[in-house]
GROMACS .gro file of C-alpha atoms in nm:
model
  223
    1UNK     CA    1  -0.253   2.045  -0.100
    2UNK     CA    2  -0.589   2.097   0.045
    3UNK     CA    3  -0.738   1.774  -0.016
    4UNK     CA    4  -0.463   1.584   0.092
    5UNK     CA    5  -0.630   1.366   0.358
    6UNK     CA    6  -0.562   1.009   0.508
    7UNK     CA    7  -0.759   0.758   0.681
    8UNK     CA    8  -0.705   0.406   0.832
    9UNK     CA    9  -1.024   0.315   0.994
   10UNK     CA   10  -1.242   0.599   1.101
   11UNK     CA   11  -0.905   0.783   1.228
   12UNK     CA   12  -0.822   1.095   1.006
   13UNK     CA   13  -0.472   1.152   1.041
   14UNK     CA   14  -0.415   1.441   0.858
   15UNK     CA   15  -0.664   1.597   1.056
   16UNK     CA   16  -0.514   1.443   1.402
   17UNK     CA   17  -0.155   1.535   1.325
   18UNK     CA   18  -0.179   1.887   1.121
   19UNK     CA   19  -0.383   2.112   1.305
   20UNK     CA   20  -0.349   1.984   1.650
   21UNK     CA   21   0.016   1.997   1.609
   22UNK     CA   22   0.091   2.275   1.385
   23UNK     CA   23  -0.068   2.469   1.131
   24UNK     CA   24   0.234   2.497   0.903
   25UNK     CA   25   0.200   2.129   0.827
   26UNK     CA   26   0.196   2.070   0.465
   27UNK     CA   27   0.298   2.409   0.396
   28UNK     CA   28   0.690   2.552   0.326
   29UNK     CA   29   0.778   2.245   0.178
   30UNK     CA   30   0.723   1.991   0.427
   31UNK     CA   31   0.554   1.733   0.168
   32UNK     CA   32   0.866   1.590  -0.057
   33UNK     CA   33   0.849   1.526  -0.448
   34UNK     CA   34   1.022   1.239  -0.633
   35UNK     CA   35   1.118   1.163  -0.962
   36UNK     CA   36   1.010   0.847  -1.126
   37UNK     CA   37   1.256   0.558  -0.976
   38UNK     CA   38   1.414   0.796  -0.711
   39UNK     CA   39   1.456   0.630  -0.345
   40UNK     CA   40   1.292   0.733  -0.043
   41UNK     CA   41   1.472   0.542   0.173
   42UNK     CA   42   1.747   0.306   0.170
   43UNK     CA   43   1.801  -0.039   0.376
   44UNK     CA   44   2.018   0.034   0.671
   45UNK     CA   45   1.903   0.429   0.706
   46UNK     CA   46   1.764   0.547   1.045
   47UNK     CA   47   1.420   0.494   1.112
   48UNK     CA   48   1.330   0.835   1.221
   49UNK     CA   49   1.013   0.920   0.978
   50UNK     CA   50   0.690   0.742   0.862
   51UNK     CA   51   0.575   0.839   0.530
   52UNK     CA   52   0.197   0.906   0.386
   53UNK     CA   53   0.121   0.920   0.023
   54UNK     CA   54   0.015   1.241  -0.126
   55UNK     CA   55  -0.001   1.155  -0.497
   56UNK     CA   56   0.221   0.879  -0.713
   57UNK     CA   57   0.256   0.536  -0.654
   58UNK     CA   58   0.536   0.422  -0.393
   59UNK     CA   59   0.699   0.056  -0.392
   60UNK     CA   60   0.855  -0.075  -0.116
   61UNK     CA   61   1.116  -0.424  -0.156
   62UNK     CA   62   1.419  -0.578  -0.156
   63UNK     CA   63   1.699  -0.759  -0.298
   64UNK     CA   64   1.755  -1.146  -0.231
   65UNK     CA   65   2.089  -1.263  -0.200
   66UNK     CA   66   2.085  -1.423  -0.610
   67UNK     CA   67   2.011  -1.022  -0.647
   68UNK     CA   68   1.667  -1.055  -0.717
   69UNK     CA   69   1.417  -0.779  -0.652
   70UNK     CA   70   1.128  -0.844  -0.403
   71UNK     CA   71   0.855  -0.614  -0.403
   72UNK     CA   72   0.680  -0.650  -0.099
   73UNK     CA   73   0.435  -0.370  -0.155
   74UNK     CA   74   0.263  -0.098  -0.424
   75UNK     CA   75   0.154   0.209  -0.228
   76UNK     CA   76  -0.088   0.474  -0.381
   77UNK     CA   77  -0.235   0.813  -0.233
   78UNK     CA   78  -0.340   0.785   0.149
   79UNK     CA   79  -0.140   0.487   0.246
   80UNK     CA   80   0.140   0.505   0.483
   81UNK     CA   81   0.510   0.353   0.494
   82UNK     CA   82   0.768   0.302   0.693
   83UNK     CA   83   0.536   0.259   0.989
   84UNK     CA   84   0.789  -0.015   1.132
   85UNK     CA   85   1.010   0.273   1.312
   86UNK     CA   86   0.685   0.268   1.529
   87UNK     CA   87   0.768  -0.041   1.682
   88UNK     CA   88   1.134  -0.003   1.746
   89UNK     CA   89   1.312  -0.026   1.406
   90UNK     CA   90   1.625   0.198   1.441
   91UNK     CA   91   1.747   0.093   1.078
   92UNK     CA   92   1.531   0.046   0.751
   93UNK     CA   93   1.522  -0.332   0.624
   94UNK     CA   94   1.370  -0.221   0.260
   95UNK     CA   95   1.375   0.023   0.042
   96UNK     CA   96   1.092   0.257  -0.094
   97UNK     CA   97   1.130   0.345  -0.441
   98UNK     CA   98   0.888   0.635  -0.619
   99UNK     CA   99   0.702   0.460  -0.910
  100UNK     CA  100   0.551   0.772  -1.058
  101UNK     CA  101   0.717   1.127  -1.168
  102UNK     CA  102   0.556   1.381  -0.938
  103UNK     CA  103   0.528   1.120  -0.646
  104UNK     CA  104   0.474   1.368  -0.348
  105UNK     CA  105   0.528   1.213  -0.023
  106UNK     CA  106   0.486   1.357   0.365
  107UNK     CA  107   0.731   1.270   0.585
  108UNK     CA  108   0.633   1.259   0.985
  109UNK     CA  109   0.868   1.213   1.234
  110UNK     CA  110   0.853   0.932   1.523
  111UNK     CA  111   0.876   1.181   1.803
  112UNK     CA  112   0.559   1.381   1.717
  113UNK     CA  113   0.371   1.040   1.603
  114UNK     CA  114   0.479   0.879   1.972
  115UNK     CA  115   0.353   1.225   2.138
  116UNK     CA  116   0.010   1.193   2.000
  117UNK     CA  117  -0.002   0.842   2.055
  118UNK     CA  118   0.039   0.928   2.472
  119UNK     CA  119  -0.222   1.204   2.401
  120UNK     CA  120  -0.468   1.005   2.258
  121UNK     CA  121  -0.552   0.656   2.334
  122UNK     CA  122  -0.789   0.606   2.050
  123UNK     CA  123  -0.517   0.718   1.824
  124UNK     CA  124  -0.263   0.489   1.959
  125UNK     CA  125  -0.518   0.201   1.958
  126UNK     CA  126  -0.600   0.247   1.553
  127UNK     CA  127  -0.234   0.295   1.463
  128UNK     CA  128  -0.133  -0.021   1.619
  129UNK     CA  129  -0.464  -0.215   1.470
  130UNK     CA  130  -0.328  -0.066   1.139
  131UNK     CA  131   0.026  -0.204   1.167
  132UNK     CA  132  -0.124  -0.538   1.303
  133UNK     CA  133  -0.333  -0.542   0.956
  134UNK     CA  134  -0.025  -0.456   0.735
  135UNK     CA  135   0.144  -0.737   0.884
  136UNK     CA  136  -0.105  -1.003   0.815
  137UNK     CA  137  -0.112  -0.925   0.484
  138UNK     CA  138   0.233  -0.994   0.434
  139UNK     CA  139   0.226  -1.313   0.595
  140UNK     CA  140  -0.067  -1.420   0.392
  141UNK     CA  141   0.154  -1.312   0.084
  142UNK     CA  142   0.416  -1.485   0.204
  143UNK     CA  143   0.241  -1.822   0.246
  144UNK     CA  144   0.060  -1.786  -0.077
  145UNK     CA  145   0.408  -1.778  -0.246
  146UNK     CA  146   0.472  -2.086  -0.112
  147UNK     CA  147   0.134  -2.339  -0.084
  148UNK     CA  148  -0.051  -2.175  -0.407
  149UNK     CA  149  -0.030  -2.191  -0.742
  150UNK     CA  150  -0.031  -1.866  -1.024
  151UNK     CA  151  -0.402  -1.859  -1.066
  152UNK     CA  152  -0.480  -1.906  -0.639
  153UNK     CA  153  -0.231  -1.631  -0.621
  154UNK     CA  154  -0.435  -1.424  -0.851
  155UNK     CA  155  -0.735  -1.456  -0.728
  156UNK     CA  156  -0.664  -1.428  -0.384
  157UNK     CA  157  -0.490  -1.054  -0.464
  158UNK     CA  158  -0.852  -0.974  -0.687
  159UNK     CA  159  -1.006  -1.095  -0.326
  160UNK     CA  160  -0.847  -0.886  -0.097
  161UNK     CA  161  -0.857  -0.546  -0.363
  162UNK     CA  162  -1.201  -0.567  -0.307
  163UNK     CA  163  -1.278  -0.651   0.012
  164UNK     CA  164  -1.005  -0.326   0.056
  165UNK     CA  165  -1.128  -0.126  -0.198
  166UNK     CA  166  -1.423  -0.244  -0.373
  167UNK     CA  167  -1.786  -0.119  -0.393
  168UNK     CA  168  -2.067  -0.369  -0.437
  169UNK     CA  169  -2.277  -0.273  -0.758
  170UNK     CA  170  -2.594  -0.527  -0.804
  171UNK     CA  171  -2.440  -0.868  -0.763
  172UNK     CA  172  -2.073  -0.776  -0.820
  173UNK     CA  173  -1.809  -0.585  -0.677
  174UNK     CA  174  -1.637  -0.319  -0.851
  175UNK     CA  175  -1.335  -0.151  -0.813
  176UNK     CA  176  -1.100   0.083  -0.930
  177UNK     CA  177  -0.706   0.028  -0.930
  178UNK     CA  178  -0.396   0.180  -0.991
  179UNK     CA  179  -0.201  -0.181  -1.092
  180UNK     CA  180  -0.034  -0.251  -1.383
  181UNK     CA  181  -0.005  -0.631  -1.533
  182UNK     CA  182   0.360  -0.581  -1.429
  183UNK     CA  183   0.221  -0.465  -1.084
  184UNK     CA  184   0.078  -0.753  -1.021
  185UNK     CA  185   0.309  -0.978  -1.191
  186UNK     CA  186   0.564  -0.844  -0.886
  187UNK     CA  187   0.347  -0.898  -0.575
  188UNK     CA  188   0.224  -1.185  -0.639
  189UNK     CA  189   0.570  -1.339  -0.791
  190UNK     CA  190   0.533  -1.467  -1.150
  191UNK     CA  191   0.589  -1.285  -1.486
  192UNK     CA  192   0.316  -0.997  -1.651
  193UNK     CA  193   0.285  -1.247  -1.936
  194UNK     CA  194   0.142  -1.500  -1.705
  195UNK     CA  195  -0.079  -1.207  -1.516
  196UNK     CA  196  -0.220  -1.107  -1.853
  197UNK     CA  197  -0.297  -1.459  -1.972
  198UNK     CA  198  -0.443  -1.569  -1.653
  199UNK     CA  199  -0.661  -1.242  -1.583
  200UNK     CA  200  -0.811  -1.334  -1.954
  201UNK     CA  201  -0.876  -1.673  -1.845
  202UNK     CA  202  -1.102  -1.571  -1.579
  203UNK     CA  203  -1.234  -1.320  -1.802
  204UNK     CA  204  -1.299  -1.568  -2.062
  205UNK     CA  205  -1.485  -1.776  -1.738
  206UNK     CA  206  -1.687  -1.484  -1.667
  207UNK     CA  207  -1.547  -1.464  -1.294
  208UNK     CA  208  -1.451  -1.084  -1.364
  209UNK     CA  209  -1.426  -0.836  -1.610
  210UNK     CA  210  -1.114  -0.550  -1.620
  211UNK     CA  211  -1.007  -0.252  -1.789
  212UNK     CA  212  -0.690  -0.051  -1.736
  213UNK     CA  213  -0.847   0.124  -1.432
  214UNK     CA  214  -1.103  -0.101  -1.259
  215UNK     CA  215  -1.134  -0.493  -1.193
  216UNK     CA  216  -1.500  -0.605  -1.167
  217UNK     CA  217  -1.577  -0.924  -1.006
  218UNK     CA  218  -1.873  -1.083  -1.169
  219UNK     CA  219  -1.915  -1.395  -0.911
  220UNK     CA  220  -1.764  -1.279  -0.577
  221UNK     CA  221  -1.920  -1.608  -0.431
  222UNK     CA  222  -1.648  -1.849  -0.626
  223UNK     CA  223  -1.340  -1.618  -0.521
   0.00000   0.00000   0.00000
């Protein structure tokens, strides 16, 4: 587990929170596996731990009241979850769900995240910008859902996964993804059919071009 590292901003908090704290960390089980579909966390448990991504994909939703599932978010290695106990949650209002067999996750808990928080103000400052960030995106999926149509929706995710994760090549931007059609189809609410046919649409349009591991955007200036 040597190279299992996380950053948000130019904060390295594997770094800040293993051997400052303890240099067991990561060792004698502390990082968790999961099965493929086995839960995390449930709504209505404590909020005691924030979680980091080691390897796997994590989603995190919910249920409406029809009984619909509601993915609000598809986590891969180096992101965190269940950063809301931060702010004062005392009981979980989602669920996160392993997507992958072999997800490994490490668990944190409050008390130690609060105590380097008071330690270190530049700590404190990038873990609340983070959390600020996370939230934004939500509400911008949130209002998306509701003003903008399939293909706005689309492009708007392609947007954002590469102004997150892209790397400009010549005149495009490349980047490499972890999202299936089905993926994508859940966070941005319509059906993978409709991802599929849409994504070859703006293929077809030469606005990007995709495989099953990167998304290439051919004419960033029109997204």
């Amino acid at each position: 587990m040597s190279d299992n590292i996380w950053y948000f901003d130019d904060v390295n908090l594997f770094n800040v929170m293993c051997p400052h704290k303890t240099g067991d960390f990561g060792k004698n089980g502390h990082f968790k596996e999961y099965k493929k579909g086995e839960t995390i966390y449930f709504t209505d448990d404590p909020s005691s731990t924030l979680y980091l991504v080691a390897s796997g994909k994590v989603r995190i939703l919910n249920y409406s009241e029809a009984g619909d599932e509601v993915v609000k978010a598809i986590l891969g290695r180096g992101e965190m979850f269940g950063e809301l106990a931060l702010l004062g949650e005392e009981k979980r209002n989602e669920i996160a769900e392993a997507m992958d067999d072999n997800t490994i996750v490490c668990p944190v808990k409050i008390d130690e995240v609060h105590e380097l928080m008071q330690e270190n103000q530049e700590f404190s400052f990038k873990i609340y910008k983070w959390i600020g960030f996370r939230m934004r995106k939500m509400e911008r999926r949130i209002d998306n859902l509701v003003f903008k149509d399939v293909r706005s929706r689309l492009m708007d995710f392609i947007k954002e996964l590469s102004l997150e994760k892209g790397l400009k090549v010549g005149n495009t931007i490349e980047m490499e993804h972890f999202f299936t059609h089905k993926n994508i189809a859940n966070l941005i609410g319509t059906s993978r059919q409709t991802v599929t046919t849409t994504l070859n649409e703006l293929r077809d349009e030469g606005l990007i071009d995709f495989n099953r591991r990167k998304i290439i955007v051919k004419k960033p200036n029109e997204f």
